[in-house]
mmCIF file of N, CA and C in Angstrom:
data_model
loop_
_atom_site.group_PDB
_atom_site.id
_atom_site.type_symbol
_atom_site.label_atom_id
_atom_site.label_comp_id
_atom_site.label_asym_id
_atom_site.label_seq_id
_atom_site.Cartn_x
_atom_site.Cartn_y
_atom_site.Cartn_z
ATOM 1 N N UNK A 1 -36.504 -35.450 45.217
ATOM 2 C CA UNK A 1 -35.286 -34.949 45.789
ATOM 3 C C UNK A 1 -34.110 -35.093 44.806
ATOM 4 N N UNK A 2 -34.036 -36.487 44.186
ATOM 5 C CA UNK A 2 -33.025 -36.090 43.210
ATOM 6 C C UNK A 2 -33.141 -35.491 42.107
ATOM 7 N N UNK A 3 -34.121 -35.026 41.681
ATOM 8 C CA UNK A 3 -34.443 -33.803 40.375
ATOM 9 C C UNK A 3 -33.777 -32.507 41.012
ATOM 10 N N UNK A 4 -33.734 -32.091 42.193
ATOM 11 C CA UNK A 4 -33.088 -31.149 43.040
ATOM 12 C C UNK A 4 -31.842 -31.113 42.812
ATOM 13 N N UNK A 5 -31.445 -32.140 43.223
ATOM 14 C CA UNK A 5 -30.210 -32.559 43.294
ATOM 15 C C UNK A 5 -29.017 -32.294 41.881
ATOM 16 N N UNK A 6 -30.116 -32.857 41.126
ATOM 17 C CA UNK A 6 -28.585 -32.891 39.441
ATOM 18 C C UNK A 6 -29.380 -31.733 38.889
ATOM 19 N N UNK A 7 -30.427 -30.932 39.580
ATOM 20 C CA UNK A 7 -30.611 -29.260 39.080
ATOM 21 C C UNK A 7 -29.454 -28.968 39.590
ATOM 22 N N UNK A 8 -29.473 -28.523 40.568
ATOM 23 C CA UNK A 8 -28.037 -28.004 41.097
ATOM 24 C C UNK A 8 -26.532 -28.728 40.780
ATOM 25 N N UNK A 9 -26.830 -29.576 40.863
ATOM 26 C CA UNK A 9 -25.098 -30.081 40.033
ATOM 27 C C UNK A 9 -24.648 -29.327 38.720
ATOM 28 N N UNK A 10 -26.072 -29.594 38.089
ATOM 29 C CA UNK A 10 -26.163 -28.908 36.553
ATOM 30 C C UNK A 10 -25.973 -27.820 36.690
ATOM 31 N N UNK A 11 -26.667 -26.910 37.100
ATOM 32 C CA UNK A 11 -26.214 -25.450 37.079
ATOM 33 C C UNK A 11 -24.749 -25.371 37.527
ATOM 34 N N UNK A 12 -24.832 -25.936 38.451
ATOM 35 C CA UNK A 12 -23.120 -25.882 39.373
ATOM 36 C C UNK A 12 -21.724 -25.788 38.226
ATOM 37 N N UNK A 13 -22.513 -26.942 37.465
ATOM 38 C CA UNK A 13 -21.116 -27.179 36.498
ATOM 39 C C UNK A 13 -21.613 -25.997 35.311
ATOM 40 N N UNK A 14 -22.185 -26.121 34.849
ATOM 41 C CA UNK A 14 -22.549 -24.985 33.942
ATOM 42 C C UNK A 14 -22.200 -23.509 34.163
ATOM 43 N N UNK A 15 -22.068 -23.553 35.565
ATOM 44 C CA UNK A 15 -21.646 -22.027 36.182
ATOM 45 C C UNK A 15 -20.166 -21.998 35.793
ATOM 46 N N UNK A 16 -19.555 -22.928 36.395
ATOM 47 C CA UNK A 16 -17.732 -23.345 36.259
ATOM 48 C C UNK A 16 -17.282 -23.272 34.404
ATOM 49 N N UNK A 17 -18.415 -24.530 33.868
ATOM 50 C CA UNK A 17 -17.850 -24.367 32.290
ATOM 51 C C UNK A 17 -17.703 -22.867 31.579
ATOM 52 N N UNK A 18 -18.807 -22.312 31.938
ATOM 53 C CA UNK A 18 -18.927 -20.655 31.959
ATOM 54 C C UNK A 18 -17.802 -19.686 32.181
ATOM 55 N N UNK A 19 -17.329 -19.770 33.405
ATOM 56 C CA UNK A 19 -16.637 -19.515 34.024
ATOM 57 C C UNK A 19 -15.344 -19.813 33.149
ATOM 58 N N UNK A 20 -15.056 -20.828 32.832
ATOM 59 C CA UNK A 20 -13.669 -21.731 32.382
ATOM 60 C C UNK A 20 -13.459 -20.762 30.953
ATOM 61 N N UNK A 21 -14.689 -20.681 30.605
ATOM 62 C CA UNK A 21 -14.811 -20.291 28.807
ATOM 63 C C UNK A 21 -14.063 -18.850 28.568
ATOM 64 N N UNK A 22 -14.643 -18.185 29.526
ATOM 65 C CA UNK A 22 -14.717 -16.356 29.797
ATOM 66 C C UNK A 22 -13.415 -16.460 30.041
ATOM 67 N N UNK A 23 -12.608 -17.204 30.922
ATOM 68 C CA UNK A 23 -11.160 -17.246 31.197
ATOM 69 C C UNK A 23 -10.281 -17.101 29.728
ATOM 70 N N UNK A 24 -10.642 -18.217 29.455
ATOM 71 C CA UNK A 24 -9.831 -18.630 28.668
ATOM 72 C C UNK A 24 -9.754 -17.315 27.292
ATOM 73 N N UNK A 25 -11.191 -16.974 26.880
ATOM 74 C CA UNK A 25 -11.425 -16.287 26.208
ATOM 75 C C UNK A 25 -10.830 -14.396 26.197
ATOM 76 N N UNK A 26 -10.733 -14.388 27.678
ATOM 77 C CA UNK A 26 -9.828 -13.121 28.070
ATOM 78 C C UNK A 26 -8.566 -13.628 27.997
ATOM 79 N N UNK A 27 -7.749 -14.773 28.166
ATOM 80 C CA UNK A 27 -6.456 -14.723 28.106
ATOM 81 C C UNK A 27 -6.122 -14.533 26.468
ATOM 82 N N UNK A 28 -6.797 -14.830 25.697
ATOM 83 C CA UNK A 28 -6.753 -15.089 24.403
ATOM 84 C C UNK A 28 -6.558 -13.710 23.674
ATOM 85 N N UNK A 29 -7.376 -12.561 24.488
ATOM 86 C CA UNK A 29 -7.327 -11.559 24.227
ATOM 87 C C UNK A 29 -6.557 -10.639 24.439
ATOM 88 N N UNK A 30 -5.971 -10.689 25.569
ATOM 89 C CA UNK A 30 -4.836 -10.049 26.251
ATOM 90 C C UNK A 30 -3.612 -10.488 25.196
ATOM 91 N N UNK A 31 -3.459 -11.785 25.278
ATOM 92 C CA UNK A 31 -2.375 -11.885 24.210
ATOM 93 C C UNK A 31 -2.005 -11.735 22.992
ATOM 94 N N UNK A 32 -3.488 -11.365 22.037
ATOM 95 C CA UNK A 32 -2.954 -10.990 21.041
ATOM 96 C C UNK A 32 -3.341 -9.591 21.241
ATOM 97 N N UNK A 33 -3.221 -8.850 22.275
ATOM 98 C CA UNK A 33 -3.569 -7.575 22.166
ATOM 99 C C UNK A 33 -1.709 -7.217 22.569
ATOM 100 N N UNK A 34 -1.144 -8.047 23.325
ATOM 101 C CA UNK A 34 0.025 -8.283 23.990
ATOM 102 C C UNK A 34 0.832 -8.326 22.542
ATOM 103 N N UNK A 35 0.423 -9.178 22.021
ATOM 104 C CA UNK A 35 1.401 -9.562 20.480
ATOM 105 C C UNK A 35 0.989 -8.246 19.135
ATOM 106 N N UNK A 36 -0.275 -7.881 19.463
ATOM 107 C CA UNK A 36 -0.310 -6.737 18.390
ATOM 108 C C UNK A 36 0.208 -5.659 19.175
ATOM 109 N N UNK A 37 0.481 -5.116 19.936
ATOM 110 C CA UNK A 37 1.473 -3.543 20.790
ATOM 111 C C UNK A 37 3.222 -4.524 20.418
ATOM 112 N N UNK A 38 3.563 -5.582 20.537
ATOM 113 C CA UNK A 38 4.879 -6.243 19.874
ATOM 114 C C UNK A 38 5.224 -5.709 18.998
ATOM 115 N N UNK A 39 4.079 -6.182 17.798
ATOM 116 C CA UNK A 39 4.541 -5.899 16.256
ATOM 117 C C UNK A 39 4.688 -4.188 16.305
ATOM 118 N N UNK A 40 3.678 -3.690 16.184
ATOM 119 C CA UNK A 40 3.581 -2.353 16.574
ATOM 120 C C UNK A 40 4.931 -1.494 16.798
ATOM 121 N N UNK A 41 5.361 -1.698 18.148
ATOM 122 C CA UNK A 41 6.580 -1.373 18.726
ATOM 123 C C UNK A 41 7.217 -1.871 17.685
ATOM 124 N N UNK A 42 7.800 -2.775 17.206
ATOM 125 C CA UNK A 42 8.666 -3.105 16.673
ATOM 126 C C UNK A 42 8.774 -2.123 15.193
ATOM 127 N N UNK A 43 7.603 -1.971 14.532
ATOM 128 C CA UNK A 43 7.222 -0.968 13.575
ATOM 129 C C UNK A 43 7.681 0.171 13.226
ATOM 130 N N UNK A 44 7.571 0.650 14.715
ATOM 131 C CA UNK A 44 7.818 2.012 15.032
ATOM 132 C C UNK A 44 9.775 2.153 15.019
ATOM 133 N N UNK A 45 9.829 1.113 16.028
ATOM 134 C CA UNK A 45 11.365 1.168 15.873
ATOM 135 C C UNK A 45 12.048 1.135 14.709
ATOM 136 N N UNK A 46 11.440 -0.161 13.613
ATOM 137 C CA UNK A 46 12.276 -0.236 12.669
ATOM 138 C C UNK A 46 12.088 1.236 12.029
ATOM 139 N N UNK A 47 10.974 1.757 11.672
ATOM 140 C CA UNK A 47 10.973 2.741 10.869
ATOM 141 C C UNK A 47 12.138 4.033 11.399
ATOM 142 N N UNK A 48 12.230 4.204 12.691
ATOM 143 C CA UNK A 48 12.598 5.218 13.233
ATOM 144 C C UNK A 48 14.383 4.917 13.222
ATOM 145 N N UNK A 49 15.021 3.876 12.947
ATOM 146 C CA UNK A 49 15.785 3.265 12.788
ATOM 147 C C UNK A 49 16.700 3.301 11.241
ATOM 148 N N UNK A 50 15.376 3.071 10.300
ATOM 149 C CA UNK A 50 15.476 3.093 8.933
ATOM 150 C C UNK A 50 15.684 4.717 8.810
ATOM 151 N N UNK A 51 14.938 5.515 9.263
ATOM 152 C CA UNK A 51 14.985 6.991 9.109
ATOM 153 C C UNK A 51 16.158 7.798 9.542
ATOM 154 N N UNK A 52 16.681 6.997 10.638
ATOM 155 C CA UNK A 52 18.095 7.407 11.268
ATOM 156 C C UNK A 52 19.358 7.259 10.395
ATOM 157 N N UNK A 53 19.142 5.919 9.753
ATOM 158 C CA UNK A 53 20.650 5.153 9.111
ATOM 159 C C UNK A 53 20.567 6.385 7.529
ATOM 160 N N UNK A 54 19.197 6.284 7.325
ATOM 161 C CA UNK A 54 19.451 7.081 6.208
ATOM 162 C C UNK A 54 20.281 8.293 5.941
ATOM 163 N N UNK A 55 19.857 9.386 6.932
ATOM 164 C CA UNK A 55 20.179 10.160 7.414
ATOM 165 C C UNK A 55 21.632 10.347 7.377
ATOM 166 N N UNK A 56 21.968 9.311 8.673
ATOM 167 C CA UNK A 56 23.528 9.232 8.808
ATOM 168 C C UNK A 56 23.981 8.511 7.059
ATOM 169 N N UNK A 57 23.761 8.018 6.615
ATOM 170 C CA UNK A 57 24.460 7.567 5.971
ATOM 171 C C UNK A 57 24.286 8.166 4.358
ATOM 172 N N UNK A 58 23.650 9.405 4.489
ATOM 173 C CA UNK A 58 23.148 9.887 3.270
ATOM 174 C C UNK A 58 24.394 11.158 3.446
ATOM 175 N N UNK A 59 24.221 11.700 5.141
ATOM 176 C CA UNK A 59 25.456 12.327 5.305
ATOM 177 C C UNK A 59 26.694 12.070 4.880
ATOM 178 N N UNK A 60 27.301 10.580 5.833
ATOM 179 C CA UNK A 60 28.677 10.047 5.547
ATOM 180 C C UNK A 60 28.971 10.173 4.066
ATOM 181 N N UNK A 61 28.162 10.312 2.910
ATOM 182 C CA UNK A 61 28.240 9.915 1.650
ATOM 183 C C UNK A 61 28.943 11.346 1.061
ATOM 184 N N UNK A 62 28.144 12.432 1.835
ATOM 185 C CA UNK A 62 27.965 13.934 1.423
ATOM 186 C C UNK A 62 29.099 14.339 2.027
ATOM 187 N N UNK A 63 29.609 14.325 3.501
ATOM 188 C CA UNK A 63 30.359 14.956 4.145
ATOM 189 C C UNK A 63 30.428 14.182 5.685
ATOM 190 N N UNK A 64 31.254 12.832 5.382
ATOM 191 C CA UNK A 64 31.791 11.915 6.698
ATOM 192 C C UNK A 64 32.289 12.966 7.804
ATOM 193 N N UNK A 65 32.862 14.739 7.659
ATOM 194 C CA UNK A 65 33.753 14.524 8.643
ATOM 195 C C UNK A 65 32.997 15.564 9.978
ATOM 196 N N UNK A 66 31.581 16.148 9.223
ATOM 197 C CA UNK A 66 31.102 16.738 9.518
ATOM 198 C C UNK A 66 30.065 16.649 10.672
ATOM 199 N N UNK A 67 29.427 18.131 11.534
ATOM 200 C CA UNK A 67 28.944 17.758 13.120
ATOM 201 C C UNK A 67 27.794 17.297 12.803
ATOM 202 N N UNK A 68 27.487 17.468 11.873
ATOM 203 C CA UNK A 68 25.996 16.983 11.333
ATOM 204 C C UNK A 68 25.977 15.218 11.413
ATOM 205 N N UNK A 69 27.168 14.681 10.869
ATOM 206 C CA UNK A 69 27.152 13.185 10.665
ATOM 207 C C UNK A 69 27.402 12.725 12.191
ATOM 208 N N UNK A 70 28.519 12.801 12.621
ATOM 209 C CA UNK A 70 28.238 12.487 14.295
ATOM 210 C C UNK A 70 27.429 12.640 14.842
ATOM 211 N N UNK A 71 26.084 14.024 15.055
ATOM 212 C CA UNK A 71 25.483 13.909 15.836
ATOM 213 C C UNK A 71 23.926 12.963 14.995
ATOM 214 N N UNK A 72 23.769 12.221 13.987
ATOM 215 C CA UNK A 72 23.431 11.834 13.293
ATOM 216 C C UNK A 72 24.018 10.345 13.985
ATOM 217 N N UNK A 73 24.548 9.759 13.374
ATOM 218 C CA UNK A 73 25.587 8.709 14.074
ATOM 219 C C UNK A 73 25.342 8.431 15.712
ATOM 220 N N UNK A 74 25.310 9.241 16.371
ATOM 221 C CA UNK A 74 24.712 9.426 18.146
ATOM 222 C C UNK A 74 22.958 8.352 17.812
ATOM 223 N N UNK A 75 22.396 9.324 17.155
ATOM 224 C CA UNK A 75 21.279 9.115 17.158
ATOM 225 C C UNK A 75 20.441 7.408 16.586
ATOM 226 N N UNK A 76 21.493 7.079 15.681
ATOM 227 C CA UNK A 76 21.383 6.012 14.815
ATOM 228 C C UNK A 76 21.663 4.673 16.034
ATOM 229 N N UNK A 77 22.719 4.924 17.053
ATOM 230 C CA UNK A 77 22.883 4.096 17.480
ATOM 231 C C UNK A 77 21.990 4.468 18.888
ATOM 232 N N UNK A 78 21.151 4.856 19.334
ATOM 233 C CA UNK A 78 19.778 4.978 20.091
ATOM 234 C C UNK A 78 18.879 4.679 19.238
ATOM 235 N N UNK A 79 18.313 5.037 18.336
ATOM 236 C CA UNK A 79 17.419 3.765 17.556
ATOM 237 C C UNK A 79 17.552 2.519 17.751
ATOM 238 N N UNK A 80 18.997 2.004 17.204
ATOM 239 C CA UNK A 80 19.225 0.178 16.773
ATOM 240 C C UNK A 80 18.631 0.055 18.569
ATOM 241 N N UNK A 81 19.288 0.650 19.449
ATOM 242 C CA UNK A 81 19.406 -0.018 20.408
ATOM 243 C C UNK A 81 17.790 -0.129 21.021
ATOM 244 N N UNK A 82 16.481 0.920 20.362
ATOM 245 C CA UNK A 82 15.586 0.659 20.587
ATOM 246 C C UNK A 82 14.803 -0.677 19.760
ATOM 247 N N UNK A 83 15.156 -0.820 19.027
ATOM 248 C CA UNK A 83 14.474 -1.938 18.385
ATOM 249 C C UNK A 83 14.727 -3.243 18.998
ATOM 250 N N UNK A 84 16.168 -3.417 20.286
ATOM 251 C CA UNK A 84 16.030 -4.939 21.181
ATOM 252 C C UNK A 84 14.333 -5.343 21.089
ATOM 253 N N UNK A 85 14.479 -4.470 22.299
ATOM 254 C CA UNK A 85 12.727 -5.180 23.197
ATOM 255 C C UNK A 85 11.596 -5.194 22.830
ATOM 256 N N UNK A 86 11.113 -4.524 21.500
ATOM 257 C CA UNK A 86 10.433 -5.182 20.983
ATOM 258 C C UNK A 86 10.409 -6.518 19.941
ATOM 259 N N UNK A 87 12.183 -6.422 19.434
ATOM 260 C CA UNK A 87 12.062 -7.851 18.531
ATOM 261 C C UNK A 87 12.285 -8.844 19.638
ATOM 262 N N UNK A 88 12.654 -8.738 21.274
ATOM 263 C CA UNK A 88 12.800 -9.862 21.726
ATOM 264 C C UNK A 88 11.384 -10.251 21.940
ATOM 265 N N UNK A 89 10.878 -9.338 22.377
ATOM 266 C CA UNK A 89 9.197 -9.716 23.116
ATOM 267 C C UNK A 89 8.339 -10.097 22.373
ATOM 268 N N UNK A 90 8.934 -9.848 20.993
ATOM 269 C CA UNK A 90 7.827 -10.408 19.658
ATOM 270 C C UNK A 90 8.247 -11.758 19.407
ATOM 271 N N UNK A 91 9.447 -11.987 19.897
ATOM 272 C CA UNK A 91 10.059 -13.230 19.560
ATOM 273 C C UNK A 91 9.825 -13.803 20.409
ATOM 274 N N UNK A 92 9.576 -13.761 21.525
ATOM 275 C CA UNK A 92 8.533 -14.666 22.647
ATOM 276 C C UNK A 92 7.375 -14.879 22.625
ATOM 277 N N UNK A 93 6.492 -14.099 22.121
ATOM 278 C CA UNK A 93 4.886 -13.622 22.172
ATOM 279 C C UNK A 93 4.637 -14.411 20.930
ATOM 280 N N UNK A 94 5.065 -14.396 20.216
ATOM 281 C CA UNK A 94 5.043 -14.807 18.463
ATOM 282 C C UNK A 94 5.800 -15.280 17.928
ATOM 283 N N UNK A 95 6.763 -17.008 18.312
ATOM 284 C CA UNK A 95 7.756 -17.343 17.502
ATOM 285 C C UNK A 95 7.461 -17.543 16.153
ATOM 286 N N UNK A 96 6.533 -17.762 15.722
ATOM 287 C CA UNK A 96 5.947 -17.652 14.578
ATOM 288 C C UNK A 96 6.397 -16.666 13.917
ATOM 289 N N UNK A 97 6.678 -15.397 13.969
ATOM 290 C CA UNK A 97 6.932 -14.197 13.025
ATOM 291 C C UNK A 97 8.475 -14.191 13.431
ATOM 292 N N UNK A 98 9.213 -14.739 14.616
ATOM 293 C CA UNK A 98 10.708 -14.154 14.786
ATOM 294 C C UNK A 98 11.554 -14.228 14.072
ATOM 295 N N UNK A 99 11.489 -15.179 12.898
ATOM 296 C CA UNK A 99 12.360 -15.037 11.314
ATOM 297 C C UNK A 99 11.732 -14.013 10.935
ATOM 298 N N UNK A 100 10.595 -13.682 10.666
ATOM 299 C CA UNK A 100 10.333 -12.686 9.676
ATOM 300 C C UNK A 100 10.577 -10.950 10.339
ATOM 301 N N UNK A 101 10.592 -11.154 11.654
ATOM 302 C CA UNK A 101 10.900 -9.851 12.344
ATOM 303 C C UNK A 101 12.416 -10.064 12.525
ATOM 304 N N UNK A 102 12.860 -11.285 12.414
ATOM 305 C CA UNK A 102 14.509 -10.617 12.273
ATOM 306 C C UNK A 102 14.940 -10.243 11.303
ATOM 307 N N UNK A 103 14.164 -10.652 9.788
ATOM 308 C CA UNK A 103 14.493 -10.296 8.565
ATOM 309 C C UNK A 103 14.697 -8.444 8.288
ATOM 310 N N UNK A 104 13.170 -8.488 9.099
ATOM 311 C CA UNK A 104 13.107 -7.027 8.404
ATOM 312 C C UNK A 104 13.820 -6.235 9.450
ATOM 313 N N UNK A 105 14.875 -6.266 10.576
ATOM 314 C CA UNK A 105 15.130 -5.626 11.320
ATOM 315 C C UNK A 105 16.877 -5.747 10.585
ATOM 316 N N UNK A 106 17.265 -6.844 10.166
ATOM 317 C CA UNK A 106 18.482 -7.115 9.380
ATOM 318 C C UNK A 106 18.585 -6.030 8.094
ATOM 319 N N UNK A 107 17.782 -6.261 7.466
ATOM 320 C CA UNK A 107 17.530 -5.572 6.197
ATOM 321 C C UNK A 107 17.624 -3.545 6.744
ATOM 322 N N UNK A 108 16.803 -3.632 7.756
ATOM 323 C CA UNK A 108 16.757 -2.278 8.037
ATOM 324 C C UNK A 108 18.726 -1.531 8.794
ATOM 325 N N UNK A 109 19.213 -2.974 9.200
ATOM 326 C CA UNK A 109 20.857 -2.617 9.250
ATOM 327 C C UNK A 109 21.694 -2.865 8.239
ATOM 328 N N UNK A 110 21.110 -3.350 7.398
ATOM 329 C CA UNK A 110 22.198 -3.181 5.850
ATOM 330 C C UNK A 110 22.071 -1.689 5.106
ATOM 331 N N UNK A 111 21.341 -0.524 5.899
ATOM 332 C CA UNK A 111 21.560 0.661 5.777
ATOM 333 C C UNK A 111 23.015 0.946 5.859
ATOM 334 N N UNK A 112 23.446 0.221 6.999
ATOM 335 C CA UNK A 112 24.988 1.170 7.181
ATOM 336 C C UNK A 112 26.181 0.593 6.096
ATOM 337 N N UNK A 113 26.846 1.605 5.801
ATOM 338 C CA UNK A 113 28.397 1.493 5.147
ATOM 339 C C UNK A 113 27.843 1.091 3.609
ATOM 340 N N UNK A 114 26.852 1.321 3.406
ATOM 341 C CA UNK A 114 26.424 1.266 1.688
ATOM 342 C C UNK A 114 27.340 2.258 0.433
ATOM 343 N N UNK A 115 27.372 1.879 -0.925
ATOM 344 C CA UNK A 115 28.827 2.446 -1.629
ATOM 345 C C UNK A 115 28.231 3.551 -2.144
ATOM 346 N N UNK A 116 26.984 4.191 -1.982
ATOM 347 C CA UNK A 116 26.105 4.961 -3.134
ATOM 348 C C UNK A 116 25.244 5.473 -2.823
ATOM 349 N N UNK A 117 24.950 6.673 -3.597
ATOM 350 C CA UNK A 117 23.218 6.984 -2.639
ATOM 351 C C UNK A 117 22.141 6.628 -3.578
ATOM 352 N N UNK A 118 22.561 5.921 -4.472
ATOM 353 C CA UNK A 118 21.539 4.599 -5.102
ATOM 354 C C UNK A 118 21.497 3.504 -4.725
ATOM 355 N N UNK A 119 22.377 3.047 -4.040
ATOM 356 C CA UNK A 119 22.488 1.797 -2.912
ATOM 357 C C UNK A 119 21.672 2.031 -1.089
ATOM 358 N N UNK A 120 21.800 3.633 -1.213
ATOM 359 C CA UNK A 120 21.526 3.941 0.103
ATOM 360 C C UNK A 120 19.535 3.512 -0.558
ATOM 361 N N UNK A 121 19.148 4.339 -1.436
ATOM 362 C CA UNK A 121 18.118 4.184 -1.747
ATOM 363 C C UNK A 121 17.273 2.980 -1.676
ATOM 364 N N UNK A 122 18.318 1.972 -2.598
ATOM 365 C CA UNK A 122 17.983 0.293 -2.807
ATOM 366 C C UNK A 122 17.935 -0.198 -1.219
ATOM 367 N N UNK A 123 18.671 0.050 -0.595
ATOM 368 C CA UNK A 123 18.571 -0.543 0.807
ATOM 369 C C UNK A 123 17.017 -0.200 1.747
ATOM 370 N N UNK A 124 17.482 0.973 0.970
ATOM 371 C CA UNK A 124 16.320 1.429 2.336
ATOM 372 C C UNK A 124 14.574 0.955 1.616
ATOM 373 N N UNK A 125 14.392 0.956 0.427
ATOM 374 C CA UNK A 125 13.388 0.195 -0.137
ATOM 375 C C UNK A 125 13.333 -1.080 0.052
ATOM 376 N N UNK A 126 14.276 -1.743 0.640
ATOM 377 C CA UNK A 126 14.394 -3.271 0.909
ATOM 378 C C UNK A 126 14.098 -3.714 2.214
ATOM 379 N N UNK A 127 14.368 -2.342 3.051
ATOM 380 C CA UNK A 127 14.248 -2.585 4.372
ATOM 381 C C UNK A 127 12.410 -2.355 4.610
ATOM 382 N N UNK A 128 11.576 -1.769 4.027
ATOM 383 C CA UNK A 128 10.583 -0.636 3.994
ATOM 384 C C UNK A 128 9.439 -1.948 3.104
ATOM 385 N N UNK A 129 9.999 -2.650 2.400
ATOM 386 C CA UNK A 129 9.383 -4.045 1.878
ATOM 387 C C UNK A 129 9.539 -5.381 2.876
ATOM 388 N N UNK A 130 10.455 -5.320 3.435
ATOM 389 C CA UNK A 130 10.898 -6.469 4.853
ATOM 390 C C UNK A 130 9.848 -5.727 6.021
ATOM 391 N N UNK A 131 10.075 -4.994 6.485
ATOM 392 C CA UNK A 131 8.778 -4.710 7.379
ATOM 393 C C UNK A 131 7.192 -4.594 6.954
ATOM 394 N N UNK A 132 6.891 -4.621 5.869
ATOM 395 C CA UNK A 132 5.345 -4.746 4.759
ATOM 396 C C UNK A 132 5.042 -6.302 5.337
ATOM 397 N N UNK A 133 6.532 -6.761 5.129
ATOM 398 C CA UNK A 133 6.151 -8.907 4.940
ATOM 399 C C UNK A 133 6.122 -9.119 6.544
ATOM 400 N N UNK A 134 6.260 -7.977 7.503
ATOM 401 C CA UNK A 134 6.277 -8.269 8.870
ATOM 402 C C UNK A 134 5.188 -8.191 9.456
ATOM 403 N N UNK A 135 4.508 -7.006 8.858
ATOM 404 C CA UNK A 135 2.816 -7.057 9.079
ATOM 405 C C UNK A 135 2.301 -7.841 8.542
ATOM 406 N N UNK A 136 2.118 -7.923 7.239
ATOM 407 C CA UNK A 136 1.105 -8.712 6.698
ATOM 408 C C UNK A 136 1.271 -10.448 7.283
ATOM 409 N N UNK A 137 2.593 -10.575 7.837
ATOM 410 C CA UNK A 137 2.570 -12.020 8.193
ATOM 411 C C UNK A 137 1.996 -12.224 9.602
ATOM 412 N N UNK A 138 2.365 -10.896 10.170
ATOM 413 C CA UNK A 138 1.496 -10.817 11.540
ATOM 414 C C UNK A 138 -0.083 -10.555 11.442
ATOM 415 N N UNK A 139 -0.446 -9.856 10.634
ATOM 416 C CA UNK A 139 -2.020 -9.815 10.162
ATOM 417 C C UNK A 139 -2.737 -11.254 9.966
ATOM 418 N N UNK A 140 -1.897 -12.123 9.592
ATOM 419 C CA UNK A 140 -2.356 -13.520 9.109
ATOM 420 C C UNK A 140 -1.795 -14.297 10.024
ATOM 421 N N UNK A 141 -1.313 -13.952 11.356
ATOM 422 C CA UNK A 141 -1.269 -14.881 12.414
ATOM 423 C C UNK A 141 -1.891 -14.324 13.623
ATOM 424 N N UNK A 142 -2.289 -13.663 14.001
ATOM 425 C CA UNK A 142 -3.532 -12.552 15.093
ATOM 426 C C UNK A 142 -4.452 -13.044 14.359
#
């Protein structure tokens, strides 16, 4: 009777440790699936962001007074404002990268009010190398 007995305990717990493992092992997954759509988003924004300032600010350089630069300018500031929620949610999900995703999101706003469109250039290669060090640092923490 007690060979019965710690059979079934045994399995019992073996069912639960099982159980415990698979848990844990899906939360694990969700979250860095949670933290890789973060970086991602954030990617997308900066780039779309970087592509905006250029724009506007390749204009302002050419012709500040023009409908082209305002409605340019409109647009620049709907970008920045898309890039919040993914650097906040990356910065929750991943404090680990939130210096390096504020870096490259900084770098990607030293686009504006630049003296040159060799400065506009230098910037925007600086910003475009700050998001490179955002993946690859997120590649090596996922």
């Amino acid at each position: 009777m007690w060979a019965s007995v710690i059979a079934v305990v045994g399995t019992l717990l073996g069912s639960v440790t099982t159980f415990l493992l698979q848990q844990r092992s899906t939360e694990r997954v969700a979250l860095r699936r949670d933290r890789l759509t973060a970086v991602t988003a954030l990617a997308v924004a900066l780039a779309d962001h970087r592509r905006a300032m250029w724009v506007r600010e390749d204009l302002r350089l050419s012709d500040p007074t023009g409908a082209a630069y305002e409605a340019a300018r409109a647009e620049s500031h709907a970008t920045r404002s898309a890039i919040t929620a993914p650097l906040t949610t990356l910065s929750i999900l991943a404090p680990a990268l939130a210096s390096v995703a504020q870096d490259a999101a900084t770098a990607t706003y030293r686009l504006r009010g630049v003296e040159s469109s060799q400065a506009l250039n230098a910037a925007r290669e600086a910003a475009i190398a700050a998001c490179e060090r955002l993946t690859r640092e997120a590649s090596k923490t996922f």
